Amino acid sequence: MCVIVLAYSEGLHGKWMFSEIRAVFSRRCLLQNTGLEVFMANRTSVMFNFPDQATVKKVVYSLPRVGVGTSYGLPQARRISMATPRQLFKSSNMTQRWQRREISNFEYLMFLNTVAGRTYNDLNQYPVFPWVLTNYESEELDLTLPGNFRDLSKPIGALNPKRAVFYAERYETWEEDQTPPNHYNTHYSTANSTLLWLLRIEPFTTFFLNANNNKFDHPDRTFSAITRSWRHCQRDTSDVKELIPEFYYLPEMFGNSNGYHLGQREDGSMVCDVELPPWANKPEDFVRINRMALESEFVSCQLHQWVDLIFGYKQRGPEAVRALNVFHHLTYEGSVSLDSITDPALREAMEQQILIVGQTPSQLLIEPHPPRSSAMHLCFLPQSPLMFKDQMQQDVIMVLKFPSNSPVTHVAANTLPHLSVPAAVTVTCSRLFAVNRWHNTVAPGYSLEQAHHLPIEMDPLIASNSGSNKRQITDLVDQSIQINTHCFVVTADNRYILVCGFWDKSFRVYSTETGKLTQIVFGHWDVVTCLARSESYIGGDCYIVSGSRDATLLLWYWSGRHHIIGDNPNNSDYPAPRAVLTGHDHEVVCVSVCAELGLVISGAKEGPCLVHTITGDLLRALEGPDNCLCPRLISVSSEGHCIICYERGRFCNFSINGKLLAQMEVNDSTRAIMLSSDGQNLVTGGDNGVVEVWQACDFKQLYIYPGCDAGVRAMDLSHDQRTLITGMASGSIVAFNIDFNRWHYEHQNRY
């Protein structure tokens, strides 16, 4: 088998470990079903094009049985990797999750693009996203005004009524016998349009120059202003471009950071950075506001109609004609079989034409796409993530005082209803832990009456003081270690606690059920000072990072199946780290790891925080202002924003590419910080005993909770983002009602 496949490659291009493969998708290449895209554990992917479909099938059946991964609710089977886009769409649970608002509009669009064959590895089939705003002129943008939003039921070409008439007439008066009629001779997504948008960043600059005789385009055709691009695709009969996902997450694409000489426009202006609308002061503002618009109620209510045009029943046939949505026939799947063209010159000409005209995504459904449930409708569902409830409800739900007065230094709220024990696990300074059952879960098996009881029930072994020997970690920690929230990690199923700070330079795994030691992990040359866990995959697998006085970090893999560090249960005594992260000069004191981004961000006693990949490469240092030298807490969102709290209450918000976006100073010795799951809101608490909520992007204060009579030492949010649980210096935990939606602009203005 390998010999057959390798015969096609001219020299070895790269090497990929089978154990690292996480998803395998069938792909089209030049409209032929001969491609394969393989996604790896380190968040990269590689795309292959084979001679025929039979070879694709052979390769899929030689690769690990991973299906298309675990994200879409599909079985991990090879037949799933071979399934058609329409089969993947129909079998997946993503549409229902989107309707119930469990996933965002952005996530749903990425899912549709991915199953419909769009990929970052092929410029001709780059993911396509809609323009959602129409106002790029105002000084301020009001996202509660319908007039600022595009009509998503029409393709770009039909938004301007005059231009729509032109396209309709063009179709009706078609005279070319050789080619079927169409409304547009250009496409909403081509390799050229993608390169035009991404011209200022590598590797796209190089791709563009390679395709254009090493020259940039004429300055008047170069992407130079968002307002101008929107105007063009409303008026120019040869421009019907939609957007790409980067418009919703990549501010770097708008800056000419490499200083390319892009020329002078005919009006005399130099082309450099992309000119932004007046309502955006900087690229980060534009991306943030554009993303807010994409997630707004106006877009949520209409997005299914845009899906009908691009991926659905209005993509082709009579419905496409009615919707003014017919493109060149060579953009559609099944329009040409390259294998049937025997003349090499003719085949090459056909391939070139496909490259120029663009490719329409695979059609995912042939009936109207269902709409998203309205936010107001969902408010009355008990498990809704949208909680437009009575704002008068009290801030504090309950206070739970443990018999021990030892400060609660770690809180882990793993409250998902499918867990065998949904709980808020707490650990005190004296290393006494408690598995406090979580009751506030409305799910199958729970009644609504139960949901209104107090959400947290004290661990009976702690409450009765009878079985606290099963809850006490007795192993001695190094005397010089200050016990804090970074010394502990609780696994996502609440069944194990990882503890560091031991004199023998290990960190250890304990069962929460028995309190017994289950694994000792060595690897560092000095005492381990901090631990962190990434979000978990299905099955409970996740990354664990340990930081040490030896100034290094080690990245480990936690096996949810075997409940050990490492993949091999037969070798649990000596697991090997996945990566060694170096670059600090002092003891590592805090760390955060994000599997979604494939990044580890760490801080030492002194010096800048460092960003590493999960494969161990040092990407960059996050240099704060002069007075921000001693990082103490780090929180990173999956959107790529990194909040760092330094000594003396100083905070910085960095983009993942190292740009300082905001900073503030608070009059408190902050001990705990937490980002909401969407990364929009920051919660902080410290020695003053006050919990505060901030807007993460600019540190605008949103809310101050009533002060507690003891300092806050740790915090976590329940999975539904409705309850904040804080560990207090007095040995108690406090559960606060929290509703991030009440500070959201749509709620304030419209509900």
mmCIF file of N, CA and C in Angstrom, residues 433 472-476 495-499 502 508-519:
data_model
loop_
_atom_site.group_PDB
_atom_site.id
_atom_site.type_symbol
_atom_site.label_atom_id
_atom_site.label_comp_id
_atom_site.label_asym_id
_atom_site.label_seq_id
_atom_site.Cartn_x
_atom_site.Cartn_y
_atom_site.Cartn_z
ATOM 1 N N PHE A 433 -9.441 18.577 50.362
ATOM 2 C CA PHE A 433 -10.312 18.839 49.216
ATOM 3 C C PHE A 433 -11.732 18.371 49.515
ATOM 4 N N GLN A 472 -7.974 14.293 52.651
ATOM 5 C CA GLN A 472 -6.767 15.042 53.029
ATOM 6 C C GLN A 472 -5.567 14.540 52.229
ATOM 7 N N ILE A 473 -4.893 15.456 51.543
ATOM 8 C CA ILE A 473 -3.641 15.106 50.871
ATOM 9 C C ILE A 473 -2.532 15.312 51.895
ATOM 10 N N THR A 474 -1.943 14.203 52.337
ATOM 11 C CA THR A 474 -0.998 14.285 53.459
ATOM 12 C C THR A 474 0.451 14.392 53.004
ATOM 13 N N ASP A 475 0.735 14.023 51.759
ATOM 14 C CA ASP A 475 2.132 14.069 51.302
ATOM 15 C C ASP A 475 2.711 15.465 51.513
ATOM 16 N N LEU A 476 3.948 15.527 51.960
ATOM 17 C CA LEU A 476 4.546 16.807 52.342
ATOM 18 C C LEU A 476 4.937 17.636 51.131
ATOM 19 N N ARG A 495 -12.793 13.474 38.868
ATOM 20 C CA ARG A 495 -12.373 12.225 39.527
ATOM 21 C C ARG A 495 -10.930 12.241 40.022
ATOM 22 N N TYR A 496 -10.147 13.214 39.537
ATOM 23 C CA TYR A 496 -8.737 13.237 39.952
ATOM 24 C C TYR A 496 -8.281 14.670 40.211
ATOM 25 N N ILE A 497 -7.384 14.803 41.196
ATOM 26 C CA ILE A 497 -6.754 16.100 41.475
ATOM 27 C C ILE A 497 -5.264 15.943 41.245
ATOM 28 N N LEU A 498 -4.671 16.894 40.515
ATOM 29 C CA LEU A 498 -3.221 16.927 40.327
ATOM 30 C C LEU A 498 -2.672 18.009 41.247
ATOM 31 N N VAL A 499 -1.616 17.677 41.965
ATOM 32 C CA VAL A 499 -1.058 18.590 42.964
ATOM 33 C C VAL A 499 0.445 18.723 42.739
ATOM 34 N N PHE A 502 5.864 19.460 45.600
ATOM 35 C CA PHE A 502 6.520 18.466 46.450
ATOM 36 C C PHE A 502 8.046 18.613 46.419
ATOM 37 N N ARG A 508 1.762 15.152 41.506
ATOM 38 C CA ARG A 508 1.123 13.879 41.823
ATOM 39 C C ARG A 508 -0.367 13.889 41.477
ATOM 40 N N VAL A 509 -0.879 12.706 41.225
ATOM 41 C CA VAL A 509 -2.296 12.535 40.867
ATOM 42 C C VAL A 509 -2.984 11.771 41.995
ATOM 43 N N TYR A 510 -4.118 12.303 42.471
ATOM 44 C CA TYR A 510 -4.885 11.665 43.543
ATOM 45 C C TYR A 510 -6.309 11.410 43.072
ATOM 46 N N SER A 511 -6.889 10.303 43.536
ATOM 47 C CA SER A 511 -8.295 10.012 43.257
ATOM 48 C C SER A 511 -9.166 10.822 44.215
ATOM 49 N N THR A 512 -10.159 11.510 43.695
ATOM 50 C CA THR A 512 -11.051 12.286 44.582
ATOM 51 C C THR A 512 -12.012 11.354 45.325
ATOM 52 N N GLU A 513 -12.173 10.142 44.812
ATOM 53 C CA GLU A 513 -13.096 9.203 45.455
ATOM 54 C C GLU A 513 -12.485 8.652 46.742
ATOM 55 N N THR A 514 -11.211 8.259 46.657
ATOM 56 C CA THR A 514 -10.571 7.584 47.796
ATOM 57 C C THR A 514 -9.531 8.458 48.493
ATOM 58 N N GLY A 515 -9.090 9.520 47.817
ATOM 59 C CA GLY A 515 -8.013 10.336 48.382
ATOM 60 C C GLY A 515 -6.645 9.704 48.193
ATOM 61 N N LYS A 516 -6.605 8.532 47.515
ATOM 62 C CA LYS A 516 -5.336 7.807 47.370
ATOM 63 C C LYS A 516 -4.501 8.369 46.223
ATOM 64 N N LEU A 517 -3.185 8.266 46.389
ATOM 65 C CA LEU A 517 -2.228 8.654 45.356
ATOM 66 C C LEU A 517 -2.270 7.628 44.229
ATOM 67 N N THR A 518 -2.442 8.070 42.973
ATOM 68 C CA THR A 518 -2.511 7.108 41.860
ATOM 69 C C THR A 518 -1.321 7.211 40.903
ATOM 70 N N GLN A 519 -0.607 8.345 40.905
ATOM 71 C CA GLN A 519 0.547 8.475 39.997
ATOM 72 C C GLN A 519 1.472 9.577 40.502
#
